[in-house]
């Protein structure tokens, strides 16, 4: 139950285990066209989506190095390990960064984004994050989009662990570049990354005279979208597996997937609070929940016990939260009973380690959320 | 029988179809350490090998953008679609290219490389190709290495379709950066690429003040070799499959793999000549053979018939050879009888299309090569 790589469904695994096909064939192009349509549904965009063979970080680099010229200015919203990466990438490419930082666990204030855009009228783009995996914060991209819109600047969103699990409307919210990874809500192994690109973003990219990119040259990917095929040899097996998971997601409908994840997230938070534990995020994401270890508890030992005794793998904290918090994901294949099991495991190990816990209190709180939201047509995704 | 993606062995496919594991675990690190050792054996190096999640083109970019600063100079040996890519990447990164071009199908002259190095003493590196997939030429990297050695400049070799099939001794030949892909002789699907880096190459990389790289920052990969793990989420499934194919290659021994491929290549060439067809390469590689269509033959129709009638997929020509030549690979899982079958299919379709061919002549010539080289302990790799 870590925030990626998530569990891969059986049907996608079966595809991975099939003999590889050649990518310059009608068979592959037809599959690739289907994948692009599926991704557009998941990202809620009518515009272009490019598929990169890389980790999500490669796609972040593409969304920087193609977009802002050396010496240009970018506004970076920073609050956690992954939003920090936007700044590090910008700095590496000689881009001047206007840094809007809030403490880890807190959400960005859209009014401050509007103020910064007003001060820095020469900024090319605003870089931010949908779901910050290091803190479990879900930022209000819709409101940030409303703040960015009137400026005419680009809005670039790292949705690597957010898209496909929590509400994300690329076109409606005015997102110009949306960056997504394969090993989270899309439920295939790592190795593919995606960038949704708006027409305004294409215009900006075309206007940059010197883009220090070759493998990540987004214009090369756009050119080959006509076929459609990627310009360089793609991770063919992963594309085939993705076609499977997208079929499942699209037949359920992405809005229904969002509803289900939101319910799992609410249930998890209710359980955590019932156990007297404290959430890291002031504005929690739907794809994962970060929780402070109670004072005095040996956190690493707790995580090891949960895994060795119950086979449930939770993630530790990152950066300043290392040893201070753990993270529990609820994206992809997970359903209500997975959450119940994980909460029960957490309760039992806390009890065993001497933390005062009412056994069953967390599970009861989660179950009440599930009972109350049964009218939201929450159904298992287990296929 | 295309020059990549090649057929994936059953055991590697089985690994691909297994549930994904997390990459920040002892299980993954131990597997990754084994993979690094296997790659060192295949590439014949004692130095560092980094694993990138990308196509081979990404690794080529890494071997340029980390190594030669903007405004620096590189000598590029160009003769085919893939060696041309070295130049295109260099140009994209603002590097001054000294271009040594020979006609497609001809090998580079090491004496000319020495002469260029003498004239361009400010060049940082020489970029060249082991096996040029577009022409089937195998360049004499050993001799080029002897020409580059005294200059103290770096030798960078694209061995994407060459390493693991034809003789390639990274350390002994003085190769400073060796770039390799996963979907050729290493017999796994595309999605991973490798760069072997010499100590001299690391010193050069460290000396470059501004490297326009983030995802492909080789120093970040070197740092995380201590664990060992990649700095960004790798294509975990492909790494596991690679562990399988490397076990097979290492247990046979890479020198024996080279002997086997050389025999398959010699047999293929003997067959082609016996059929009166003409090779494209003046100095042929061991991993693939490029052959001109005979005058008057409808090439694309020939390739379609070979595939539709016999299920044998040959590759067409690229660039100026498009419609003028076809390519037959002999890398990875292929054995003697695969070559015999492919030659028989070529004979039959040529005959059917009215080309004057003595049926069986090609097969007989190939078989004579196999019979003569049985003392080279050629054995099937079919597992």
Coordinates of C-alpha atoms in Angstrom, one line a residue, chain B residues 40-230:
Chain B
X40 CA 30.0 -5.6 -16.8
X41 CA 30.7 -9.1 -18.1
X42 CA 28.7 -8.5 -21.3
X43 CA 30.4 -5.2 -22.0
X44 CA 33.8 -6.5 -20.8
X45 CA 34.4 -3.6 -18.4
X46 CA 35.5 -3.4 -14.8
X47 CA 34.3 0.1 -14.5
X48 CA 30.8 1.6 -13.8
X49 CA 27.7 0.8 -15.7
X50 CA 24.6 3.0 -15.2
X51 CA 21.1 1.8 -16.0
X52 CA 18.6 4.4 -17.5
X53 CA 14.9 3.9 -18.1
X54 CA 14.7 5.2 -21.6
X55 CA 15.4 4.1 -25.2
X56 CA 18.9 3.9 -26.5
X57 CA 18.5 7.4 -27.8
X58 CA 18.2 8.7 -24.2
X59 CA 21.5 7.0 -23.3
X60 CA 23.1 8.7 -26.4
X61 CA 21.9 12.0 -25.2
X62 CA 23.4 11.3 -21.7
X63 CA 26.8 10.5 -23.4
X64 CA 26.7 13.9 -25.1
X65 CA 25.1 16.4 -22.8
X66 CA 27.1 15.3 -19.7
X67 CA 30.4 15.2 -21.6
X68 CA 30.9 18.1 -24.0
X69 CA 30.1 21.6 -22.8
X70 CA 28.1 24.0 -24.9
X71 CA 30.5 25.5 -27.4
X72 CA 32.9 22.6 -27.0
X73 CA 34.0 20.5 -29.9
X74 CA 33.3 16.8 -30.8
X75 CA 34.4 14.6 -33.7
X76 CA 31.5 12.6 -35.1
X77 CA 32.0 9.6 -37.4
X78 CA 29.0 9.5 -39.6
X79 CA 27.8 6.9 -42.1
X80 CA 24.1 5.9 -41.6
X81 CA 21.0 6.8 -39.8
X82 CA 22.2 6.1 -36.3
X83 CA 25.6 7.6 -36.5
X84 CA 23.9 10.7 -37.9
X85 CA 22.0 10.8 -34.6
X86 CA 25.2 11.6 -32.7
X87 CA 25.6 14.7 -34.8
X88 CA 22.0 15.8 -34.4
X89 CA 22.2 15.4 -30.6
X90 CA 25.5 17.3 -30.5
X91 CA 24.1 20.1 -32.6
X92 CA 21.0 20.3 -30.4
X93 CA 23.3 20.9 -27.4
X94 CA 25.3 23.7 -29.1
X95 CA 28.4 21.5 -29.6
X96 CA 30.6 22.2 -32.6
X97 CA 30.8 19.1 -34.7
X98 CA 33.8 18.0 -36.8
X99 CA 32.1 15.6 -39.2
X100 CA 33.9 12.7 -40.7
X101 CA 31.6 11.2 -43.2
X102 CA 32.0 8.1 -45.3
X103 CA 29.3 6.7 -47.8
X104 CA 26.7 4.4 -46.3
X105 CA 28.0 0.9 -46.3
X106 CA 31.7 1.8 -45.9
X107 CA 33.8 1.5 -42.7
X108 CA 35.6 4.4 -41.1
X109 CA 39.3 4.7 -41.6
X110 CA 41.2 4.8 -38.3
X111 CA 44.0 6.8 -39.9
X112 CA 41.6 9.6 -40.8
X113 CA 40.4 9.6 -37.2
X114 CA 44.0 10.1 -36.0
X115 CA 44.5 12.9 -38.5
X116 CA 41.3 14.7 -37.4
X117 CA 42.4 14.4 -33.8
X118 CA 45.8 15.9 -34.7
X119 CA 44.1 18.8 -36.5
X120 CA 41.4 19.4 -33.8
X121 CA 43.4 19.2 -30.6
X122 CA 40.6 21.0 -28.8
X123 CA 38.0 18.3 -29.4
X124 CA 36.7 16.6 -26.3
X125 CA 35.6 13.3 -27.7
X126 CA 35.2 11.1 -30.7
X127 CA 31.6 9.7 -31.3
X128 CA 31.2 6.5 -33.3
X129 CA 29.2 3.4 -33.8
X130 CA 30.0 -0.3 -33.3
X131 CA 27.2 -1.8 -35.4
X132 CA 25.4 0.6 -37.7
X133 CA 21.9 -0.9 -37.8
X134 CA 20.9 1.0 -41.0
X135 CA 23.7 -0.4 -43.2
X136 CA 24.9 -3.5 -41.3
X137 CA 28.4 -2.2 -41.1
X138 CA 30.5 -3.3 -38.1
X139 CA 33.1 -0.6 -37.6
X140 CA 36.6 -1.5 -36.4
X141 CA 36.3 0.0 -32.9
X142 CA 39.5 -1.7 -31.7
X143 CA 41.5 0.1 -34.4
X144 CA 39.7 3.4 -33.9
X145 CA 40.5 3.0 -30.1
X146 CA 44.2 2.7 -31.0
X147 CA 43.9 5.9 -33.1
X148 CA 42.1 7.8 -30.3
X149 CA 44.2 6.5 -27.4
X150 CA 47.4 8.6 -27.8
X151 CA 45.3 11.8 -28.1
X152 CA 44.0 11.4 -24.6
X153 CA 40.5 12.3 -25.9
X154 CA 37.4 10.3 -25.0
X155 CA 36.1 7.5 -27.3
X156 CA 32.2 7.3 -27.2
X157 CA 30.6 4.3 -28.9
X158 CA 27.0 3.6 -29.8
X159 CA 26.8 -0.2 -29.3
X160 CA 23.0 -0.2 -29.0
X161 CA 22.6 -3.0 -31.5
X162 CA 26.2 -4.3 -31.3
X163 CA 27.1 -5.0 -27.7
X164 CA 26.2 -8.5 -26.6
X165 CA 26.3 -9.9 -30.1
X166 CA 29.6 -9.0 -31.6
X167 CA 33.1 -8.7 -30.1
X168 CA 33.2 -5.5 -27.9
X169 CA 35.9 -5.1 -25.3
X170 CA 35.1 -1.8 -23.6
X171 CA 38.2 -1.6 -21.4
X172 CA 40.7 -3.3 -23.6
X173 CA 39.8 -1.2 -26.6
X174 CA 39.8 2.1 -24.7
X175 CA 36.1 2.9 -24.9
X176 CA 35.2 5.6 -22.5
X177 CA 31.5 5.7 -22.9
X178 CA 29.6 2.6 -24.3
X179 CA 25.9 3.1 -25.0
X180 CA 23.7 0.0 -25.2
X181 CA 20.0 -0.8 -25.5
X182 CA 17.9 -3.5 -23.9
X183 CA 15.8 -4.8 -26.8
X184 CA 18.7 -6.2 -29.0
X185 CA 21.2 -8.8 -27.9
X186 CA 20.1 -8.5 -24.3
X187 CA 16.8 -10.0 -25.3
X188 CA 14.4 -8.1 -23.2
X189 CA 11.7 -5.6 -24.4
X190 CA 12.7 -2.0 -25.0
X191 CA 12.7 0.5 -22.1
X192 CA 16.1 0.2 -20.5
X193 CA 19.4 1.6 -21.8
X194 CA 22.9 1.4 -20.4
X195 CA 26.1 3.5 -20.3
X196 CA 29.4 2.1 -19.3
X197 CA 31.6 4.9 -18.1
X198 CA 35.4 4.9 -17.7
X199 CA 37.3 6.7 -15.0
X200 CA 38.6 9.2 -17.6
X201 CA 35.0 9.9 -18.7
X202 CA 33.9 10.5 -15.1
X203 CA 36.8 13.1 -14.8
X204 CA 35.6 14.8 -17.9
X205 CA 32.0 14.9 -16.8
X206 CA 33.0 16.3 -13.4
X207 CA 34.9 19.1 -15.2
X208 CA 31.9 20.3 -17.2
X209 CA 30.5 23.3 -15.2
X210 CA 27.1 23.4 -16.7
X211 CA 25.5 20.2 -17.9
X212 CA 21.9 20.7 -19.3
X213 CA 20.7 17.4 -17.8
X214 CA 18.6 16.3 -14.9
X215 CA 17.0 13.0 -15.6
X216 CA 20.1 12.0 -17.6
X217 CA 22.6 13.5 -15.1
X218 CA 25.1 10.6 -15.0
X219 CA 26.7 11.9 -11.8
X220 CA 23.3 11.3 -10.0
X221 CA 23.4 7.7 -11.3
X222 CA 27.0 7.3 -10.1
X223 CA 26.1 8.5 -6.7
X224 CA 23.3 6.0 -6.3
X225 CA 25.5 3.1 -7.5
X226 CA 26.7 2.7 -4.0
X227 CA 23.3 1.4 -2.8
X228 CA 23.1 0.2 -5.7
X229 CA 19.8 1.6 -7.0
X230 CA 18.8 4.1 -9.7

